Short mmCIF file of C-alpha atoms in Angstrom, two decimals:
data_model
loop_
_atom_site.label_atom_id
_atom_site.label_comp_id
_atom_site.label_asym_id
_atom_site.label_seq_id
_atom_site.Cartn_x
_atom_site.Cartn_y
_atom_site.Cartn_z
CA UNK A 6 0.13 -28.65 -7.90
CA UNK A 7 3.57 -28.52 -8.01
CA UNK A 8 5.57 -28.73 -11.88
CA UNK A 9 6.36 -32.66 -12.15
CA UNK A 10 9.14 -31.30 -14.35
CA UNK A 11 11.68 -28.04 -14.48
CA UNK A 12 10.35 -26.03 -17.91
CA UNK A 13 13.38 -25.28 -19.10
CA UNK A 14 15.34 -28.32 -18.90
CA UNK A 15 13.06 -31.06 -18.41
CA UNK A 16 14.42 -33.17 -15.37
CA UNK A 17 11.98 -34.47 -12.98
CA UNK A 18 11.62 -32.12 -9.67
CA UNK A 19 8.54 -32.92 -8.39
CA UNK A 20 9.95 -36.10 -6.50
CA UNK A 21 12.08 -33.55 -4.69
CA UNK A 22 9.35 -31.38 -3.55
CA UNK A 23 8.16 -33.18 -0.25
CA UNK A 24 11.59 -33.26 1.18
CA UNK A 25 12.11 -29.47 -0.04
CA UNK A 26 9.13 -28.36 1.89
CA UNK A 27 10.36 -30.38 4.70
CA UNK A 28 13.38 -28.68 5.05
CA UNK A 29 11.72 -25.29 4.72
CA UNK A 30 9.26 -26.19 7.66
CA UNK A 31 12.66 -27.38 10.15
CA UNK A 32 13.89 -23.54 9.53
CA UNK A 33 16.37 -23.94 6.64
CA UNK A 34 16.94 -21.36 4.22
CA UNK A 35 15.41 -22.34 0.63
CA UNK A 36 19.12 -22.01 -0.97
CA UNK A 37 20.48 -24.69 2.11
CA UNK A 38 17.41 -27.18 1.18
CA UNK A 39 18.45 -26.74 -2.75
CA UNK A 40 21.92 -27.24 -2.21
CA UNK A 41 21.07 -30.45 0.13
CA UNK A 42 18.74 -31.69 -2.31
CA UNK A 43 21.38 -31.09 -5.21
CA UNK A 44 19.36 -28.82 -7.27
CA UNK A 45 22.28 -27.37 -9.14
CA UNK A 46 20.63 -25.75 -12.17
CA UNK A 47 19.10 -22.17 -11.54
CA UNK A 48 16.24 -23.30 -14.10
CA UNK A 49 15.13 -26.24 -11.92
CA UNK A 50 15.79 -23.99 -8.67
CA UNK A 51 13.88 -21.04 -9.68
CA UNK A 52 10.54 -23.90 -9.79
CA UNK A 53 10.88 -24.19 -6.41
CA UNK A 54 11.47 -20.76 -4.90
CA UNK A 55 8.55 -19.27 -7.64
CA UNK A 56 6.24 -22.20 -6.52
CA UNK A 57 2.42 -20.83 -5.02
CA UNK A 58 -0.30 -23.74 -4.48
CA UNK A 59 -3.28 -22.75 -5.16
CA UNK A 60 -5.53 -25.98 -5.16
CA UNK A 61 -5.70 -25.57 -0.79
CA UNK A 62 -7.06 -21.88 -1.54
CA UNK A 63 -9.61 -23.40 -4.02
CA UNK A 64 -10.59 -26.21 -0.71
CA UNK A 65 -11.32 -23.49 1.24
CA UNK A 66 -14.26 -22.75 -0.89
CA UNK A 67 -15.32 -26.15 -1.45
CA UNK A 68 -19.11 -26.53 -1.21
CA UNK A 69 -19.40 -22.49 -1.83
CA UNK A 70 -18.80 -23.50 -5.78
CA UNK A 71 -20.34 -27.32 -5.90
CA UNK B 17 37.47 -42.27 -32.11
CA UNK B 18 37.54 -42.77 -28.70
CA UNK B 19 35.31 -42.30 -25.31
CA UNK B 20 37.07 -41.65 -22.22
CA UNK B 21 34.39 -41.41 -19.24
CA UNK B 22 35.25 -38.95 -16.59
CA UNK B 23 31.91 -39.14 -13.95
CA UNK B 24 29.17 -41.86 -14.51
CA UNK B 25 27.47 -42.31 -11.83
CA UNK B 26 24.52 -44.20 -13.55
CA UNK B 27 22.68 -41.29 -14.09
CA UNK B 28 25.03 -38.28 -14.65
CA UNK B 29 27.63 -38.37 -16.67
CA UNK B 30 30.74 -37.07 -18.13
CA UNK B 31 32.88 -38.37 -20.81
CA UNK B 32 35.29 -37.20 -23.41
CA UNK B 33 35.02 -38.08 -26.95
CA UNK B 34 38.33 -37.94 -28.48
CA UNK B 35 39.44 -37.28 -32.28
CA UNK B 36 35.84 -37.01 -33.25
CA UNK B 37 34.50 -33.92 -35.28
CA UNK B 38 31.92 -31.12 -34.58
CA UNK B 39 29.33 -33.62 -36.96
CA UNK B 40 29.83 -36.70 -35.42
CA UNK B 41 29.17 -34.89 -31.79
CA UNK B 42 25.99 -33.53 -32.82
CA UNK B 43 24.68 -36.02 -34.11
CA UNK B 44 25.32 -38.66 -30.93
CA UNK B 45 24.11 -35.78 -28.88
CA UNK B 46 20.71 -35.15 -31.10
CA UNK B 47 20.13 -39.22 -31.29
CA UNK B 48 20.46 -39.64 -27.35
CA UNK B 49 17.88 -36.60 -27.42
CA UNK B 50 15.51 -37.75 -29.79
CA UNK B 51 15.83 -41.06 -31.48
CA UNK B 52 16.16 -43.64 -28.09
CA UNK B 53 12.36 -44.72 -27.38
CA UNK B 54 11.22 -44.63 -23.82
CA UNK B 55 7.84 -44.84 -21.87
CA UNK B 56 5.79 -42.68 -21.33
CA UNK B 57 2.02 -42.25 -20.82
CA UNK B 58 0.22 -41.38 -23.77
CA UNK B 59 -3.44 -42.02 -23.45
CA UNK B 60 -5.51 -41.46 -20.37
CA UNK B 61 -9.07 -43.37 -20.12
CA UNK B 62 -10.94 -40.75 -17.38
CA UNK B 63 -13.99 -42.39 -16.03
CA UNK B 64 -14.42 -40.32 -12.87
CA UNK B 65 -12.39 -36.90 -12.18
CA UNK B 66 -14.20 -35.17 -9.36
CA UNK B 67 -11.00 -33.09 -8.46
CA UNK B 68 -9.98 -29.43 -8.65
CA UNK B 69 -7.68 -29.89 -12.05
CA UNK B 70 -9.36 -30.47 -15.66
CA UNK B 71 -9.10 -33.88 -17.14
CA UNK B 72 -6.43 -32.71 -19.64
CA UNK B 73 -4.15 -30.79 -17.39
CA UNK B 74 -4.21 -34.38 -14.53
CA UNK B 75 -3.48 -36.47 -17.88
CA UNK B 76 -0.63 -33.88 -18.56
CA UNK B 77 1.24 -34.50 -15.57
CA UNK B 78 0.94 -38.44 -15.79
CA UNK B 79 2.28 -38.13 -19.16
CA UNK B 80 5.34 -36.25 -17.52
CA UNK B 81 6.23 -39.28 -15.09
CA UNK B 82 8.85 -40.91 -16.11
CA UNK B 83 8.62 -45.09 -16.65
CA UNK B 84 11.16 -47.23 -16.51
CA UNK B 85 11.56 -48.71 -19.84
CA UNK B 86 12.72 -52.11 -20.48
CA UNK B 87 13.18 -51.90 -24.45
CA UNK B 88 13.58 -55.56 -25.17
CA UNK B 89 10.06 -56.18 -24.13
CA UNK B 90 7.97 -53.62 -26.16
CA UNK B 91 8.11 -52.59 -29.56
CA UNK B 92 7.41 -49.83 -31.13
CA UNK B 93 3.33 -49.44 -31.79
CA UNK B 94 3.98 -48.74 -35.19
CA UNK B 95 6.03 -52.00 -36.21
CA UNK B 96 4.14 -54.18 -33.81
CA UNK B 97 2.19 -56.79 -34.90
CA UNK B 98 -0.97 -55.75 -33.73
CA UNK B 99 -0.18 -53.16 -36.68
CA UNK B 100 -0.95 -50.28 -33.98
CA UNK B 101 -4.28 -51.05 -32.43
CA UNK B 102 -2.13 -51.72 -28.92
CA UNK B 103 -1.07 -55.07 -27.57
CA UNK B 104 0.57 -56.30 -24.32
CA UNK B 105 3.81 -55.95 -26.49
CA UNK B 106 3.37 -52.38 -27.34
CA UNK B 107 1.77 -50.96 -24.61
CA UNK B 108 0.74 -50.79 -20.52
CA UNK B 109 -2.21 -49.91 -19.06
CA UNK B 110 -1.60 -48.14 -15.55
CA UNK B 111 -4.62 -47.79 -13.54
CA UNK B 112 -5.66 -45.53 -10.40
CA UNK B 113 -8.64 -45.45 -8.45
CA UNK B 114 -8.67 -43.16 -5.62
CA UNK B 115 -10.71 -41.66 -3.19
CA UNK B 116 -10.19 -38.25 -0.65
CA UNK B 117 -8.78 -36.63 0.93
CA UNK B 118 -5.14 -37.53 0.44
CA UNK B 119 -2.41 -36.60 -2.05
CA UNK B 120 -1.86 -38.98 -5.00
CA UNK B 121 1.29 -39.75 -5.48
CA UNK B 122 3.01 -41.54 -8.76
CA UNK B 123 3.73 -44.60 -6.53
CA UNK B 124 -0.06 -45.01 -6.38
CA UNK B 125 -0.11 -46.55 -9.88
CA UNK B 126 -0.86 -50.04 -10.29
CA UNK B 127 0.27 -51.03 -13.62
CA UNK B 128 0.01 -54.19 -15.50
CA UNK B 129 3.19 -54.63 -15.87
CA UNK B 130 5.56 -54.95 -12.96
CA UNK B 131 8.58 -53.95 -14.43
CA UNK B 132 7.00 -50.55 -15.86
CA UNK B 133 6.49 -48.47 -12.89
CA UNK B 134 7.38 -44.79 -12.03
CA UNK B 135 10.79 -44.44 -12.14
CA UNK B 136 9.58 -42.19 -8.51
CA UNK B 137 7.30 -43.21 -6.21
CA UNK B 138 6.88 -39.96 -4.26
CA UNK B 139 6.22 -37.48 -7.15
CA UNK B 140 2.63 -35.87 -5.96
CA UNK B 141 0.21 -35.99 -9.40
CA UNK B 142 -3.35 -34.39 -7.46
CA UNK B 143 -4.32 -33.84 -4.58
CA UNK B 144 -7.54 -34.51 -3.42
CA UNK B 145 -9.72 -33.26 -1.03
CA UNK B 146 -12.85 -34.89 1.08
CA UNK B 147 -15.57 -36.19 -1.50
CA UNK B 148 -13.56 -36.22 -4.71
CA UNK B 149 -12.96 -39.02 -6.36
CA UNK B 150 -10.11 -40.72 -9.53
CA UNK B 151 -10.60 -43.51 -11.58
CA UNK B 152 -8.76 -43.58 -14.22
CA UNK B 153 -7.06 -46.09 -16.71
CA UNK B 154 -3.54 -44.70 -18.33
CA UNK B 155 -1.90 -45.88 -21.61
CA UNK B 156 1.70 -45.87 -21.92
CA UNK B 157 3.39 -46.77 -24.80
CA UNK B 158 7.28 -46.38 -26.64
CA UNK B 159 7.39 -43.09 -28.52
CA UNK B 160 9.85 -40.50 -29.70
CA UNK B 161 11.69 -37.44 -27.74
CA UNK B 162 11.08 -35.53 -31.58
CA UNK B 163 7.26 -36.49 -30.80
CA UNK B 164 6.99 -34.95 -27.43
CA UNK B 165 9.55 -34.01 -24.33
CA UNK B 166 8.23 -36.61 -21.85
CA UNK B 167 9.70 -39.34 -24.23
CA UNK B 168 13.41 -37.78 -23.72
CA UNK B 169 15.42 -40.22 -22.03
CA UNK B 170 17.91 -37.11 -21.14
CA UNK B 171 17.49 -33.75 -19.61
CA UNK B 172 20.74 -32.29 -20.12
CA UNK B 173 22.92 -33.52 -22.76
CA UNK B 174 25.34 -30.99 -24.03
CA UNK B 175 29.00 -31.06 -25.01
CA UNK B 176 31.54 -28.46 -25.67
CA UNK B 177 34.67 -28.50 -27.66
CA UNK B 178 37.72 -28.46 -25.85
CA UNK B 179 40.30 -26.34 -26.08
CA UNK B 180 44.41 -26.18 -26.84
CA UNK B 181 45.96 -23.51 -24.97
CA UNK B 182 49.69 -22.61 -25.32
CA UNK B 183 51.82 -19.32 -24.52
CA UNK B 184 54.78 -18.69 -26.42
CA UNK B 185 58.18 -16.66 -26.17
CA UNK B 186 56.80 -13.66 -26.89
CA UNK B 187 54.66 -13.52 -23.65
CA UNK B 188 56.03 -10.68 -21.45
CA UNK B 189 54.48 -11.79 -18.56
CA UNK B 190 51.80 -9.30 -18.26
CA UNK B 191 49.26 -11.31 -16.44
CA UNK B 192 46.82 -9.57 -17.80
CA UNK B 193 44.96 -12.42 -19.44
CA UNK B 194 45.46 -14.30 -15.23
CA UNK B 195 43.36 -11.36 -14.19
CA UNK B 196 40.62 -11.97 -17.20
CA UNK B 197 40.11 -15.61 -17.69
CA UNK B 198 36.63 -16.36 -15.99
CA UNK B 199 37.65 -20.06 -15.33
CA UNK B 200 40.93 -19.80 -13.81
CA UNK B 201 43.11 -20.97 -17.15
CA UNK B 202 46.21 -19.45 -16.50
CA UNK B 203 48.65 -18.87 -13.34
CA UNK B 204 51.45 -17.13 -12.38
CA UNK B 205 54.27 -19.38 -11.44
CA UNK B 206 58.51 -17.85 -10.68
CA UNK B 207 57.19 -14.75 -12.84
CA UNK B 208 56.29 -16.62 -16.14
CA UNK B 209 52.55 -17.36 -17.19
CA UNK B 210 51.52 -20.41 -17.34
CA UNK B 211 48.47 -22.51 -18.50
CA UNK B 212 47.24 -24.45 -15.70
CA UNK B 213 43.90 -25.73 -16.43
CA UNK B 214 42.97 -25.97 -19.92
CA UNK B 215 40.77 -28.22 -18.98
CA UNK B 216 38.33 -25.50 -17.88
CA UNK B 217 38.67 -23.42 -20.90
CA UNK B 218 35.78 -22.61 -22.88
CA UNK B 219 37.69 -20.84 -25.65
CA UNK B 220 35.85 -17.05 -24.73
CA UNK B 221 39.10 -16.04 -26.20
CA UNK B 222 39.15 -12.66 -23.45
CA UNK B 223 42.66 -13.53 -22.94
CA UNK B 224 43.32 -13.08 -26.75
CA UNK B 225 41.81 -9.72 -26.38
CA UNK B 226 44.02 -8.40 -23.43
CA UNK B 227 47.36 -10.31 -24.77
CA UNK B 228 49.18 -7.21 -26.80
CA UNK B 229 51.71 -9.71 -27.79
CA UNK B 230 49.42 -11.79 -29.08
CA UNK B 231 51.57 -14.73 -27.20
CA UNK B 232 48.55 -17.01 -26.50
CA UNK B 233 47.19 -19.27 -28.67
CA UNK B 234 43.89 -20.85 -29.14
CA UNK B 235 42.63 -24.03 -30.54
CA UNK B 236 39.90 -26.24 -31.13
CA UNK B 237 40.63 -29.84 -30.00
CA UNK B 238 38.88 -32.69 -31.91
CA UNK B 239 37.92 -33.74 -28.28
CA UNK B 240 34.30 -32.93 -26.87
CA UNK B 241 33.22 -33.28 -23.58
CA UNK B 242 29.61 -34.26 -22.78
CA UNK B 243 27.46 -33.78 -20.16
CA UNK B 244 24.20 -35.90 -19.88
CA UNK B 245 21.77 -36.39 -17.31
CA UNK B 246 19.43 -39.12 -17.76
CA UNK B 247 15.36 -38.63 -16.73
CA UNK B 248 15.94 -42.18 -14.85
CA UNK B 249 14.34 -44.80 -17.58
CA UNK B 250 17.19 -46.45 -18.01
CA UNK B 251 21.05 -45.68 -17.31
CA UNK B 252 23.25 -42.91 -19.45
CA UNK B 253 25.13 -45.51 -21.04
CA UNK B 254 22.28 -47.36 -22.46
CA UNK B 255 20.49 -43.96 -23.80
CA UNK B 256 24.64 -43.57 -25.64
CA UNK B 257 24.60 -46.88 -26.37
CA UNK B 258 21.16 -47.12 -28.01
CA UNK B 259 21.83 -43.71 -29.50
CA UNK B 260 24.83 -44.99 -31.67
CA UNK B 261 22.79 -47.97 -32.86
CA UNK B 262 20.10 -45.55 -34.02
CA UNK B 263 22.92 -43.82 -35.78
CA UNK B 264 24.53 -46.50 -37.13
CA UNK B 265 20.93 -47.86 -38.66
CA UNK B 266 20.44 -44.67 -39.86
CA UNK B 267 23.09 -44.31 -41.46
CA UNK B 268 23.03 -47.61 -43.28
CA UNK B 269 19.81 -47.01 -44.42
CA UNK B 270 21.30 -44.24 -46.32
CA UNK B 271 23.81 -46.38 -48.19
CA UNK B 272 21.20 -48.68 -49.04
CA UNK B 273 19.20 -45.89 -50.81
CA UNK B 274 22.73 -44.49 -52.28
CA UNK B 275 22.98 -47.60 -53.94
CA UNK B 276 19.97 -47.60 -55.95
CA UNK B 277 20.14 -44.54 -57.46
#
């Protein structure tokens, strides 16, 4: 699951990250969909462009494990 | 002393503290950080977690969501008096009971207290997938940002001394130190150098370095300007506000124990 907050400085992100994925999905670069969202820090930015979810990979093998 | 506010839009600020000292800032700046109380989760009843993520990393990220705090209502657990079992005056139980598959979101929370809810609605805690299954009760309560990050009411909060820049007679217009300054301090204007923004300047003293006439000069100011960013419990100039007070008790306390000695 997405970080609910940046590690380094501690301000919430996570509210951000539906609209962020929105934006990538309608063809916008990841720094446009930052810059609209007013992510200004590179420490809370960096969360977002390093993200990987892994709990739909884990679904995939749902029943396989229990 | 006095505070001149720049930017405050609620939530992110900027203000200048005038003819204060390098003491005095820090400790505002450490009190907003770690000696406001705000809400946060604390203590997270799991009766049924069939989901992908362990019990203790789900009641990790509730503990992150921020609550907004209304501090005249609670008290602190510690001087309540329920003497710290937990009481509707020192704490609120939020409680969740959901089913898959759908994403939970913070806004999913009912708590039993209207007033303290997520500060967002939309911040995704778990998702869940067909068959699993949340029920959960979680315990807020008033704590400390020295106790644990999520009870921070400010992300950023910095400030930085500003600066007195002046060029005198000896300058022989050089404009070496135009070409150096990273922020743009200095100008050129009918072939004398001249300070433009000193604002901006965040005394890296390059242009000293460059200057062979050693016509600039540098100061400290007893002016600081802060930066703070509030989480979203409550407004910047309440966390400032409160911070002073916390000072201020603080720092009676201290005369009180000065005076028995």
């Amino acid at each position: 699951m997405f970080p609910v907050r940046c590690f380094t400085c501690g301000a919430v992100i996570a509210h951000k990250y539906e609209d962020y994925k929105g934006l990538i999905d309608s063809g916008k670069s990841p720094k446009e969909a930052l810059d609209e969202l007013g992510i200004k820090r590179y420490c809370c930015r960096r969360m977002f462009l390093t993200y990987k979810s892994v709990l739909k990979e884990f679904a995939r093998y749902h029943g396989a494990v229990g | 002393m006095k505070v001149e506010v720049i930017r405050d839009d609620g939530f992110w600020t900027e203000f200048i503290l005038r003819d204060s000292n390098p003491a005095f800032a820090n400790a505002w700046r450490r009190a907003m950080k770690s000696h406001v109380p705000v809400m946060a989760v604390d203590y997270v009843d799991i009766y049924m977690n069939s989901s992908y993520l362990y019990d203790e990393i789900l009641a990790h990220r509730i503990g992150l969501i921020p609550l907004k705090t209304n501090l005249e209502k609670f008290n602190l657990q510690n001087q309540c008096v329920c003497g710290g079992e937990g009481c509707p005056s020192c704490q609120v139980s939020l409680r969740l009971n959901v089913e898959g598959p759908r994403v939970v979101y913070s806004g999913d929370f009912v708590s039993d207290d209207p007033e303290t809810v997520p500060v967002f609605d939309n911040i995704p805690v778990i998702e869940l997938f067909e068959g699993q299954q949340l029920m959960l009760e979680a315990v807020a309560r008033l704590g400390f940002g020295r106790e644990h990050a999520k009870f921070q009411p400010v992300s950023v909060c910095t400030y930085r001394v500003l600066a007195r820049v002046r060029i005198n007679e000896s300058c022989s217009s050089c404009r070496k130190c135009v070409q150096v300054c990273p922020r743009n301090v200095f100008s050129v204007d009918e072939d004398r150098v001249r300070v433009i923004d000193e604002f901006s300047c965040t005394l890296c003293k390059d242009c000293l370095k460059v200057c062979e006439e050693n016509a600039i000069e540098l100061t400290e100011t007893d002016d600081f300007l802060f930066t703070v960013e509030s989480i979203g419990q409550m407004e910047v100039r309440e966390v400032a506000r409160r911070a002073l007070d916390a000072i201020k008790s603080k720092a009676q306390e201290m005369v009180s124990l000065m005076e028995e000695l």
